[in-house]
Amino acid sequence: MGTQVKDVIIKPDAPNTLLLDKHADYIAAYGSKKDDYEYTLSEYLRMSGIYWGLTVMDLMGQLSRMNREEIIEFIKSCQHDCGGISASIGHDPHLLYTLSAVQILSLYDSINVIDVEKVVDYVKGLQQEDGSFAGDKWGEIDTRFSFCAVATLALLGKLDEINMDKAVEFVLSCMNFDGGFGCRPDSESHAGQIYCCTGFLSITGQLHKVNADLLGWWLCERQLPSGGLNGRPEKLPDVCYSWWVLASLKIIGRIHWIDKAKLRSFILACQDEETGGFADRPGDMVSSLWSPSYKSLHMHKYFACCFTRSCHSSKRAYRSLQYILTSVLYFHPGGSFPHSVWCGWSVFAGR
Amino acid sequence: MHGRVKVKSTAQQEEEKRKEREKKLKAFVSARDAVLRKRSAGEHDEEALQLTQQLLSSNPDFATLWNYRREVLLQLETSREKDEVQKLYESELHFIEACLKVNPKSYGCWHHRSWVNTRLPQPDWTRELGLCDRCLSLDERNFHCWDYRRVVVKESGVSVEQELQFTDRLIGSNFSNYSSWHYRSTLLPQLHPQPAPDSASNTSPSPTASPQIHSHRVCEEQLLKEYELAHNAFFTDPNDQSAWFYYRWLLGRAEREEMISCVYVSRERERVSVAFSKPVHAQSEGLMLVLDGQPQQVEWRSTHPRLRHSPVWLCDLPPGSVSDISNEHNLTVHWTEKYTHRDCALYTGCAESWCRDSATDQELFRSELSVEKSSVLQAELQSCNQLLELEPQNKWCLLTIILLMRALDPLGHEKETLAHFQTLKEVDPMRSSYYSDLCSKFLIENTILKMEYAEVRVFSLSNKNLTTLCHLDQLLLVTHINLSSNQLLRLPPQFAMLQCLEVLEADDNAIESLEGLYHLPKLEEVSLRNNQICKLSDLESLASCTKLTRLDLRGNPVHKTANIDSELSQLLPLVTALSL
């Protein structure tokens, strides 16, 4: 009798070293196959896909393999009259892709190729009376968008342009019995939302409002016997949660509550040895019948790479990740970031 | 597209599939281009609806298409009668439902459905509730559906009681019912809120009135019923983690009453230290200091620059205002934002004074249940112990027993608690660090309680496998602290709250960082033998502790630094007894 724990089994022949070059090659080639089905299908999130790819290449020291000029031109053509930025040309503006665009431009130290004031107006205009943020003019409310708003403005040095007290009040109203956060008030706790909310609270200097011990427990309970992390109780592990859960734990200063070694072996086992890239979980590889760029739909898994990198024996890699995180800690409003700063993740201002 | 296993196949099959893929891509691209062309041309017609319908059915995350669709619908509305608009949107609901069948987790679909309901002249909430029921019966964890259900319930006036019964049914019939327990946690405070405390005796507002943090407390009677519900669930299935999570919430403390827990005054330093019940930003709290009936112009500062929000704040009194020991003074700190204050009398002949509510008074570390009802917890503890006999490796049970023991009698159960933590680390090794930190926290709490009962200002917790420090705001008055023979890695910024500290012993740890040894005005003696202090810069903050004369750093890697003796005497010229 009793509930079976939902989990996966890692096979003994699963990859156990980090195949960095394969991943770098995979990302560098991503987007060159513009006639690819899944690549085209994922156009609705292209801006974010580019951001994820660039960040990981930067972490691997191979950012120069990406086409900076082409990407910057692309971003310029994605800014709409209202100031908002879309995922791709011909798509509608949205906070999600506005943030991704600002993150990319910060990475490339080229924020002024777009109309920054209009971006700020766009973000401000999406704040509602209760402090929440809509994703776009069609009014969907979600704490993800609260995060996008403050992360965007923090990168632009314009956090004072919104009603901060109300914004904080709304996010806190989404805190649940288990210490976690959901999309809207009364929504169930979910690792992705927790990442957004703890990130939000970090950027806005309100982390003391989080019950770090309680939330940290909920988060470390995401780790399953396989070593992988799920996004909420009774769900299967997914390598993208290495990012959402870990980043949240880092923000609230409880990252040591996860078993690092076991997580590392889970992430490594998710690698596709043939093509590069990561699958959701070991043994869940995409069929070779489909183009590997299908995985572009889940590019955020590459952040798993970042964590693994920091576990790697390479001290340089670890130091560079640390540098990135520390640099962002001492963010100067209005200043521009050094190239290697992974500015989107100013959330690491927590300890 | 999730969850497909990788399979090899023949070259021919690959070629066929490649051709098929190419065909699909062509069809998609042509439809997409046609749609975007139409939109650029400002065409809002039936054809637009058809084209977007085609694409959205298999690509519901293509958000721009939903936007276009909405523009078209709004346009069509203007040329239709009310009953036609009703039909238009009802057919839209039909389409959305078809999309949801294929993709029940698309943000775009669910948002569009919500939007349609705002346009429908006559929304049918009963039908919507039915949709939610069906959707949840297929996947009880679909949070999109739960969120949609909350909207439907609100609009249609379904009662909280009905929804509670709904959760009863789901919890009773299924494992993986975390979503239902969660929903319950949000319904209960609506149905059975904590009654407001007697306003005559209480200066602070009711916990449920907290504007910033959504309060989750329920009245005691209902709370006890919930214990039973959760208890029955995990007794039926001891691996049903959702019930254990819920139970932990039930055992949790209510938010502390917002108040000033301690005011400490030092004549010599002419300084006031104030401890609040939660971290605050002093400059924003409307603090007022009154000395002998006169409001004082003071500037509040945190104990450490990294602590922008802190439970402990300091200010300096005007020079000469309290330095004469033959004078008596009355000091009041007003926390005007919370309508509360604390007085502190500084008597003749006394170099210092304080006024505080002890941790015991505040019942800081206990459950908030009243004495009579703690018999329920006693019974729960017994039952859980019985369960543990049947399932000795069940970590949920072990942890819950620890929490129950703390709720009932933290000091009385200390030994058992330590033993259970040891078992927990064995049966759930992935979370060893968590258990170590939690155990450390409980030991610190117990030591604070013992210190208060003994009415001393000495905090001693050595050789207890401490991995972390917490509740440092409770140690404002401590003069001597012994943390030797533990596993501490750092003395964090919060350590700077120990404003009365004179002697620190922290030998035999793994301390690398001394950030918290910062402007401790009374600190005279520090022993840090056998730690991990590696660089001269690790010791920089000590220079701010101007009374420090004795420092023992033997057994630290820093002794290997070139010219360490002279470097240290330059950094810390006031230290006369230095051991390396």
Coordinates of N, CA, C and O in Angstrom, one line a residue, chain A residues 1-3 35-38 40-41 43-44 90-92 136-140 142 144 169 172-173 175-178 183-184 186-188 190 193 205-206 208-209 213-214 217-218 220-225 227 232-235 238 256-259 262 272 274 280 283-291 294 297-298 351, chain B residues 1-9 14 17 21 24-25 28-29 32 36 39 59 61-64 67 70-71 74 105 107 111 115 139 141-143 147 150 175-176 178-179 182 185-186 190 211-214 216 236-242 245-246 248-249 279 306 309 395-396 399 428 430-431 433-435 437 441:
Chain A
M1 N 0.9 -1.2 0.0 CA 0.0 0.0 0.0 C 0.9 1.2 0.0 O 2.0 1.2 0.5
G2 N 0.4 2.3 -0.5 CA 1.2 3.5 -0.5 C 1.5 4.1 -1.8 O 1.5 3.4 -2.8
T3 N 1.7 5.4 -1.8 CA 2.0 6.1 -3.1 C 3.4 5.7 -3.5 O 4.4 5.8 -2.8
D35 N 15.2 26.5 -41.7 CA 14.2 25.8 -42.4 C 13.7 24.6 -41.5 O 13.0 23.7 -42.0
D36 N 14.1 24.6 -40.3 CA 13.7 23.5 -39.4 C 12.3 23.7 -38.8 O 12.0 24.8 -38.4
Y37 N 11.6 22.6 -38.8 CA 10.2 22.7 -38.3 C 10.1 23.2 -36.9 O 9.4 24.2 -36.6
E38 N 10.8 22.6 -36.0 CA 10.6 23.0 -34.6 C 11.2 24.4 -34.3 O 10.7 25.1 -33.5
T40 N 11.0 26.8 -36.4 CA 10.0 27.7 -36.8 C 8.8 27.7 -35.8 O 8.3 28.8 -35.5
L41 N 8.4 26.5 -35.4 CA 7.3 26.5 -34.4 C 7.6 27.2 -33.1 O 6.7 27.7 -32.4
E43 N 9.1 30.0 -32.9 CA 9.3 31.4 -33.2 C 8.6 32.3 -32.1 O 9.1 33.4 -31.9
Y44 N 7.5 31.9 -31.6 CA 6.8 32.7 -30.6 C 7.6 33.0 -29.4 O 7.2 33.9 -28.6
G90 N 7.1 40.6 -36.5 CA 5.7 40.3 -36.9 C 4.9 39.8 -35.7 O 3.6 39.7 -35.8
H91 N 5.5 39.5 -34.6 CA 4.8 39.1 -33.4 C 4.5 40.3 -32.6 O 5.0 41.4 -32.7
D92 N 3.6 40.1 -31.6 CA 3.1 41.2 -30.8 C 4.1 41.4 -29.6 O 4.6 40.4 -29.1
D136 N 0.8 41.9 -21.2 CA 0.7 42.8 -22.4 C -0.7 43.5 -22.3 O -1.4 43.3 -21.3
K137 N -1.1 44.2 -23.3 CA -2.3 44.9 -23.2 C -3.6 44.1 -23.1 O -4.7 44.6 -22.8
W138 N -3.4 42.8 -23.3 CA -4.6 41.9 -23.2 C -4.9 41.4 -21.8 O -5.9 40.7 -21.5
G139 N -4.0 41.8 -20.8 CA -4.4 41.8 -19.4 C -4.2 40.5 -18.6 O -4.6 40.4 -17.5
E140 N -3.4 39.5 -19.2 CA -3.1 38.3 -18.3 C -2.2 38.8 -17.2 O -1.2 39.4 -17.4
D142 N 0.1 37.7 -13.9 CA 0.9 36.6 -13.4 C 2.2 37.1 -12.7 O 2.7 38.1 -13.2
R144 N 5.0 36.0 -12.9 CA 6.1 36.0 -13.8 C 6.3 37.4 -14.4 O 7.4 37.8 -14.6
E169 N 3.4 44.4 -2.6 CA 2.2 44.0 -1.9 C 1.6 42.9 -2.7 O 1.1 41.9 -2.1
L172 N 3.6 39.6 -2.5 CA 3.5 39.0 -1.2 C 2.1 38.3 -1.0 O 1.9 37.3 -0.3
S173 N 1.1 38.9 -1.7 CA -0.3 38.3 -1.6 C -0.4 37.0 -2.3 O -1.4 36.3 -2.2
M175 N 1.9 34.6 -1.7 CA 2.6 33.7 -0.8 C 1.6 32.7 -0.2 O 0.6 33.1 0.3
N176 N 2.0 31.4 -0.3 CA 1.1 30.3 0.2 C 1.4 29.7 1.5 O 2.4 30.1 2.1
F177 N 0.6 28.8 1.9 CA 0.7 28.1 3.2 C 2.1 27.4 3.3 O 2.7 27.3 4.4
D178 N 2.7 27.0 2.2 CA 3.9 26.3 2.2 C 5.1 27.2 2.1 O 6.3 26.7 1.9
C183 N 1.0 31.8 -9.5 CA 0.8 32.9 -10.5 C 0.1 34.1 -10.0 O 0.4 35.2 -10.4
R184 N -0.9 33.8 -9.3 CA -1.8 34.9 -8.8 C -2.2 34.6 -7.3 O -1.9 33.5 -6.9
D186 N -3.7 33.0 -4.3 CA -4.4 31.7 -4.2 C -4.0 30.6 -5.2 O -4.5 29.5 -5.1
S187 N -3.0 31.0 -6.0 CA -2.5 29.9 -7.0 C -1.5 29.0 -6.2 O -0.8 29.5 -5.4
E188 N -1.5 27.8 -6.7 CA -0.6 26.8 -6.0 C 0.9 27.1 -6.2 O 1.3 27.7 -7.3
H190 N 4.7 26.8 -7.2 CA 5.3 26.2 -8.3 C 6.7 26.7 -8.4 O 6.9 27.9 -8.3
Q193 N 7.3 29.9 -10.6 CA 6.7 31.1 -9.9 C 7.6 31.5 -8.7 O 7.8 32.7 -8.5
G205 N 14.6 44.4 -2.8 CA 15.1 44.5 -1.4 C 14.2 44.0 -0.4 O 14.2 44.5 0.8
Q206 N 13.3 43.0 -0.7 CA 12.3 42.6 0.3 C 12.4 41.1 0.6 O 11.4 40.5 1.0
H208 N 13.5 39.7 3.2 CA 13.3 39.4 4.6 C 11.8 39.0 4.8 O 11.4 38.5 5.8
K209 N 11.0 39.3 3.7 CA 9.6 38.9 3.9 C 9.3 37.4 3.6 O 8.2 36.9 3.8
D213 N 13.4 29.5 5.8 CA 13.5 28.1 6.3 C 12.3 27.2 5.7 O 12.5 26.1 5.4
L214 N 11.1 27.8 5.7 CA 10.0 27.0 5.2 C 10.0 26.8 3.7 O 9.9 25.7 3.3
W217 N 12.8 24.4 2.7 CA 12.4 23.0 2.9 C 11.6 22.5 1.7 O 11.9 21.5 1.2
W218 N 10.6 23.3 1.4 CA 9.7 22.9 0.2 C 10.6 22.7 -1.0 O 10.4 21.8 -1.7
C220 N 13.9 22.1 -1.2 CA 14.9 20.9 -1.2 C 14.1 19.6 -1.2 O 14.7 18.6 -1.6
E221 N 12.8 19.6 -0.9 CA 12.0 18.4 -1.1 C 11.7 18.2 -2.6 O 11.1 17.2 -2.9
R222 N 12.1 19.0 -3.4 CA 11.9 18.8 -4.9 C 12.9 17.7 -5.4 O 12.7 17.2 -6.4
Q223 N 13.9 17.5 -4.6 CA 14.9 16.5 -5.0 C 14.5 15.1 -4.8 O 14.1 14.7 -3.7
L224 N 14.5 14.3 -5.9 CA 14.0 12.9 -5.9 C 15.2 12.0 -5.7 O 16.3 12.4 -6.0
P225 N 14.9 10.7 -5.5 CA 15.9 9.7 -5.3 C 16.9 9.7 -6.5 O 18.1 9.4 -6.3
G227 N 18.1 12.0 -7.9 CA 18.9 13.2 -7.8 C 18.4 14.4 -8.5 O 18.8 15.6 -8.3
R232 N 7.1 20.7 -8.3 CA 6.2 20.7 -7.2 C 6.0 19.2 -6.8 O 6.3 18.3 -7.6
P233 N 5.4 19.0 -5.6 CA 5.2 17.7 -5.1 C 4.6 16.7 -6.1 O 3.6 17.1 -6.8
E234 N 5.0 15.5 -6.1 CA 4.4 14.4 -6.9 C 4.5 14.6 -8.4 O 3.6 14.1 -9.1
K235 N 5.5 15.2 -8.8 CA 5.7 15.4 -10.2 C 7.1 14.8 -10.6 O 7.9 14.6 -9.7
D238 N 12.6 17.2 -13.8 CA 12.8 17.7 -15.1 C 14.1 18.6 -15.0 O 14.2 19.4 -14.1
H256 N 22.7 25.0 -0.1 CA 23.4 23.8 0.4 C 22.4 22.7 0.9 O 22.8 21.6 1.3
W257 N 21.1 23.0 0.9 CA 20.1 22.0 1.3 C 19.8 20.9 0.2 O 19.1 20.0 0.5
I258 N 20.4 21.1 -1.0 CA 20.2 20.2 -2.1 C 21.5 19.3 -2.1 O 22.6 19.8 -1.8
D259 N 21.3 18.0 -2.4 CA 22.5 17.1 -2.6 C 23.1 17.4 -4.0 O 22.6 17.0 -5.0
K262 N 24.4 14.4 -6.3 CA 23.3 13.6 -6.9 C 22.6 14.4 -8.1 O 22.3 13.9 -9.1
D272 N 22.4 14.6 -24.4 CA 22.3 13.8 -25.6 C 23.7 13.7 -26.2 O 24.2 14.7 -26.6
E274 N 24.9 12.3 -28.7 CA 25.1 12.4 -30.2 C 25.1 13.8 -30.7 O 25.9 14.3 -31.4
D280 N 14.6 16.5 -21.1 CA 14.0 16.8 -19.8 C 14.5 15.9 -18.7 O 14.7 16.3 -17.6
G283 N 16.8 9.2 -20.5 CA 16.0 8.2 -21.1 C 14.8 8.7 -21.8 O 14.0 8.0 -22.3
D284 N 14.7 10.1 -21.8 CA 13.5 10.7 -22.4 C 14.0 11.4 -23.7 O 13.5 12.5 -24.0
M285 N 15.0 10.9 -24.4 CA 15.6 11.6 -25.5 C 14.5 11.8 -26.6 O 13.7 10.9 -26.8
V286 N 14.7 12.8 -27.3 CA 13.8 13.1 -28.5 C 14.3 12.1 -29.6 O 15.4 11.8 -29.8
S287 N 13.3 11.6 -30.3 CA 13.6 10.6 -31.3 C 14.5 11.2 -32.4 O 14.4 12.4 -32.7
S288 N 15.4 10.4 -32.9 CA 16.3 11.0 -33.9 C 15.6 11.3 -35.2 O 16.2 11.9 -36.1
L289 N 14.3 10.9 -35.3 CA 13.6 11.2 -36.5 C 13.2 12.7 -36.6 O 13.0 13.2 -37.6
W290 N 13.2 13.3 -35.4 CA 12.9 14.7 -35.3 C 14.2 15.5 -35.2 O 15.1 15.0 -34.6
S291 N 14.2 16.6 -35.7 CA 15.4 17.5 -35.7 C 15.8 17.8 -34.2 O 14.9 18.0 -33.4
Y294 N 14.4 20.7 -32.0 CA 13.2 20.6 -31.2 C 13.6 21.1 -29.8 O 12.8 21.7 -29.1
L297 N 13.0 24.4 -28.0 CA 11.8 24.8 -27.2 C 12.1 24.8 -25.7 O 11.4 25.4 -25.0
H298 N 13.1 24.1 -25.3 CA 13.4 24.0 -23.9 C 14.8 24.5 -23.6 O 15.5 23.9 -22.8
R351 N 21.6 36.1 -0.6 CA 22.7 35.4 -0.2 C 22.5 33.9 -0.1 O 21.5 33.5 0.4
Chain B
M1 N 4.9 16.9 -26.8 CA 6.2 16.5 -27.3 C 7.1 16.1 -26.2 O 8.2 15.6 -26.5
H2 N 6.7 16.3 -25.0 CA 7.5 15.8 -23.9 C 7.5 14.3 -23.8 O 6.5 13.7 -24.3
G3 N 8.4 13.7 -23.3 CA 8.3 12.3 -22.9 C 8.5 11.3 -24.0 O 7.9 10.2 -23.9
R4 N 9.2 11.6 -25.1 CA 9.4 10.6 -26.1 C 10.7 10.0 -26.0 O 11.7 10.7 -25.7
V5 N 10.7 8.7 -26.2 CA 12.0 8.0 -26.0 C 12.7 7.9 -27.4 O 12.1 7.7 -28.4
K6 N 14.0 8.1 -27.3 CA 14.8 8.1 -28.6 C 14.9 6.7 -29.2 O 15.3 5.8 -28.5
V7 N 14.6 6.6 -30.5 CA 14.6 5.3 -31.2 C 15.4 5.5 -32.5 O 15.2 6.5 -33.2
K8 N 16.2 4.6 -32.8 CA 16.9 4.6 -34.1 C 16.0 4.0 -35.2 O 15.2 3.1 -34.9
S9 N 16.2 4.3 -36.4 CA 15.4 3.7 -37.5 C 16.2 3.6 -38.8 O 17.3 4.2 -38.9
E14 N 13.8 7.4 -42.2 CA 14.3 8.7 -41.9 C 14.0 9.7 -43.0 O 13.6 10.8 -42.8
K17 N 10.3 10.5 -43.1 CA 9.9 11.4 -42.1 C 10.4 12.8 -42.4 O 9.8 13.8 -42.1
R21 N 8.1 16.0 -42.6 CA 8.4 17.2 -41.8 C 8.5 18.5 -42.7 O 8.0 19.5 -42.3
K24 N 5.1 19.5 -43.7 CA 4.4 20.2 -42.5 C 4.9 21.6 -42.4 O 4.1 22.5 -42.1
L25 N 6.2 21.8 -42.5 CA 6.8 23.1 -42.3 C 6.2 24.0 -43.3 O 5.9 25.2 -43.0
F28 N 2.7 25.1 -42.5 CA 2.7 26.0 -41.4 C 3.2 27.4 -41.8 O 2.5 28.4 -41.5
V29 N 4.3 27.4 -42.5 CA 4.8 28.7 -42.9 C 3.9 29.5 -43.8 O 3.7 30.7 -43.6
R32 N 1.0 30.7 -41.6 CA 1.4 31.8 -40.8 C 1.6 33.1 -41.5 O 1.2 34.2 -41.1
L36 N -0.3 36.7 -41.0 CA 0.4 37.9 -40.6 C 0.2 39.0 -41.7 O 0.1 40.1 -41.5
R39 N -3.2 40.4 -41.3 CA -3.3 41.3 -40.1 C -2.6 42.7 -40.4 O -3.2 43.7 -40.1
N59 N -0.9 24.9 -32.4 CA 0.1 25.8 -31.8 C -0.5 26.8 -30.9 O -0.4 28.0 -31.1
D61 N 0.4 28.1 -28.3 CA 1.3 29.0 -27.6 C 1.7 30.1 -28.5 O 2.5 31.0 -28.1
F62 N 1.2 30.2 -29.7 CA 1.5 31.2 -30.7 C 0.6 32.4 -30.2 O -0.4 32.7 -30.9
A63 N 1.1 33.1 -29.2 CA 0.3 34.1 -28.6 C -0.3 35.2 -29.5 O -1.4 35.7 -29.3
T64 N 0.5 35.7 -30.4 CA 0.1 36.7 -31.3 C -1.2 36.4 -32.1 O -2.0 37.2 -32.4
N67 N -4.1 37.1 -30.0 CA -4.3 38.6 -30.0 C -5.1 39.0 -31.2 O -6.1 39.8 -31.1
R70 N -8.7 38.0 -31.0 CA -9.5 38.9 -30.2 C -9.8 40.2 -30.9 O -10.9 40.7 -30.8
E71 N -8.9 40.7 -31.7 CA -9.1 41.9 -32.5 C -10.3 41.7 -33.5 O -11.2 42.5 -33.6
L74 N -13.6 41.4 -31.6 CA -14.1 42.8 -31.1 C -14.7 43.5 -32.3 O -15.7 44.2 -32.2
K105 N -2.6 22.7 -20.9 CA -1.8 23.5 -20.1 C -1.3 24.8 -20.8 O -0.2 25.3 -20.5
Y107 N -1.2 28.5 -21.5 CA -1.5 29.8 -20.9 C -2.5 30.6 -21.8 O -3.4 31.2 -21.3
H111 N -6.3 31.9 -20.8 CA -6.5 33.4 -20.7 C -7.5 33.8 -21.7 O -8.4 34.6 -21.4
W115 N -11.0 35.8 -21.1 CA -11.3 37.0 -21.9 C -12.7 36.9 -22.5 O -13.5 37.8 -22.5
D139 N -6.8 15.6 -14.8 CA -5.5 16.0 -14.2 C -5.7 16.9 -13.1 O -5.9 18.1 -13.2
R141 N -3.8 18.1 -11.0 CA -2.8 19.0 -10.7 C -2.6 20.1 -11.7 O -1.7 20.9 -11.6
N142 N -3.6 20.2 -12.6 CA -3.5 21.3 -13.6 C -3.8 22.6 -13.0 O -5.0 23.0 -12.8
F143 N -2.8 23.4 -12.7 CA -2.9 24.6 -12.0 C -3.7 25.7 -12.8 O -4.3 26.6 -12.3
D147 N -6.8 27.7 -11.3 CA -6.8 29.1 -11.3 C -8.1 29.6 -12.0 O -8.8 30.5 -11.5
R150 N -11.1 29.1 -9.8 CA -11.3 30.2 -8.7 C -12.0 31.4 -9.3 O -12.8 32.0 -8.6
F175 N -4.4 10.0 -4.5 CA -3.1 10.5 -4.1 C -2.8 11.7 -5.0 O -3.6 12.0 -5.9
S176 N -1.6 12.2 -4.9 CA -1.2 13.4 -5.7 C -2.3 14.4 -5.6 O -2.8 14.9 -6.7
Y178 N -2.0 17.4 -3.8 CA -1.5 18.6 -3.2 C -2.3 19.8 -3.6 O -2.5 20.7 -2.8
S179 N -2.7 19.9 -4.8 CA -3.5 21.0 -5.3 C -4.8 21.2 -4.4 O -5.2 22.3 -4.2
H182 N -3.8 22.5 -1.0 CA -3.5 23.9 -1.2 C -4.8 24.7 -1.2 O -4.9 25.8 -0.5
S185 N -6.2 25.3 2.0 CA -5.5 26.3 2.9 C -6.0 27.7 2.6 O -5.9 28.6 3.4
T186 N -6.5 27.9 1.3 CA -6.9 29.3 1.0 C -8.4 29.5 1.3 O -8.8 30.6 1.5
Q190 N -11.2 32.0 4.8 CA -12.3 32.8 4.4 C -13.6 32.3 5.2 O -14.5 33.1 5.4
P211 N -1.7 43.9 6.3 CA -1.9 44.4 4.9 C -0.9 43.8 3.9 O -1.2 43.6 2.8
Q212 N 0.3 43.4 4.4 CA 1.3 43.0 3.5 C 1.3 41.5 3.2 O 1.4 41.1 2.1
I213 N 1.2 40.8 4.3 CA 1.4 39.3 4.1 C 0.0 38.7 4.2 O -0.7 38.8 5.2
H214 N -0.4 37.9 3.3 CA -1.6 37.2 3.3 C -1.7 36.3 4.4 O -1.0 35.3 4.5
H216 N -2.8 33.3 6.9 CA -3.4 32.0 6.6 C -4.0 31.4 7.9 O -4.4 30.2 7.9
T236 N -3.7 6.8 6.4 CA -4.1 5.9 5.3 C -3.0 5.6 4.4 O -2.7 4.5 4.0
D237 N -2.2 6.6 4.1 CA -1.0 6.5 3.2 C 0.1 7.3 3.8 O 0.2 8.5 3.5
P238 N 1.0 6.7 4.5 CA 2.1 7.4 5.1 C 3.1 8.1 4.1 O 3.9 8.9 4.5
N239 N 3.0 7.7 2.9 CA 3.8 8.4 1.9 C 3.1 9.5 1.1 O 3.6 10.0 0.1
D240 N 1.9 9.8 1.6 CA 1.1 10.9 0.9 C 1.7 12.2 1.4 O 1.3 12.8 2.4
Q241 N 2.7 12.7 0.7 CA 3.5 13.8 1.3 C 2.6 15.1 1.4 O 2.9 15.9 2.3
S242 N 1.6 15.2 0.6 CA 0.8 16.4 0.6 C 0.2 16.7 2.0 O 0.2 17.8 2.5
F245 N 2.8 17.9 4.4 CA 3.1 19.4 4.2 C 2.0 20.2 4.9 O 2.3 21.2 5.5
Y246 N 0.8 19.8 4.6 CA -0.4 20.5 5.2 C -0.3 20.5 6.7 O -0.6 21.5 7.4
R248 N 2.2 20.3 8.6 CA 3.3 21.2 9.1 C 2.8 22.6 9.2 O 3.1 23.3 10.1
W249 N 2.0 23.0 8.2 CA 1.4 24.3 8.2 C 0.5 24.5 9.4 O 0.5 25.5 10.1
P279 N 12.2 42.0 11.0 CA 13.1 42.9 10.4 C 12.4 44.1 9.9 O 11.3 44.0 9.3
R306 N 25.3 45.5 5.5 CA 24.5 44.6 4.6 C 23.1 44.3 5.1 O 22.3 43.7 4.4
H309 N 17.4 45.7 6.1 CA 16.2 45.4 6.9 C 16.7 44.5 8.1 O 17.4 43.5 7.8
K395 N 10.5 9.4 6.8 CA 11.0 10.6 7.2 C 10.0 11.7 7.5 O 10.2 12.5 8.4
W396 N 8.8 11.6 6.9 CA 7.7 12.5 7.1 C 7.3 12.4 8.6 O 7.1 13.4 9.3
L399 N 10.0 13.7 11.0 CA 10.1 15.1 11.1 C 8.9 15.7 11.8 O 9.0 16.6 12.6
D428 N 17.2 9.8 5.1 CA 17.0 10.8 4.1 C 18.3 11.6 3.9 O 18.3 12.8 4.1
M430 N 19.9 12.8 1.4 CA 20.0 13.9 0.5 C 19.8 15.3 1.2 O 20.2 16.3 0.8
R431 N 19.0 15.2 2.2 CA 18.6 16.4 2.9 C 19.3 16.6 4.3 O 18.9 17.3 5.2
S433 N 21.9 18.3 5.1 CA 22.2 19.7 5.4 C 21.0 20.4 6.0 O 21.1 21.2 6.9
Y434 N 19.9 20.1 5.4 CA 18.7 20.7 5.9 C 18.4 20.3 7.4 O 18.2 21.2 8.2
Y435 N 18.5 19.0 7.6 CA 18.3 18.5 9.0 C 19.3 19.1 10.0 O 18.9 19.4 11.1
D437 N 20.8 22.0 9.8 CA 20.5 23.4 10.0 C 19.3 23.5 10.9 O 19.2 24.3 11.8
K441 N 19.0 25.1 14.6 CA 18.0 26.1 15.0 C 17.3 25.8 16.3 O 17.2 26.6 17.2

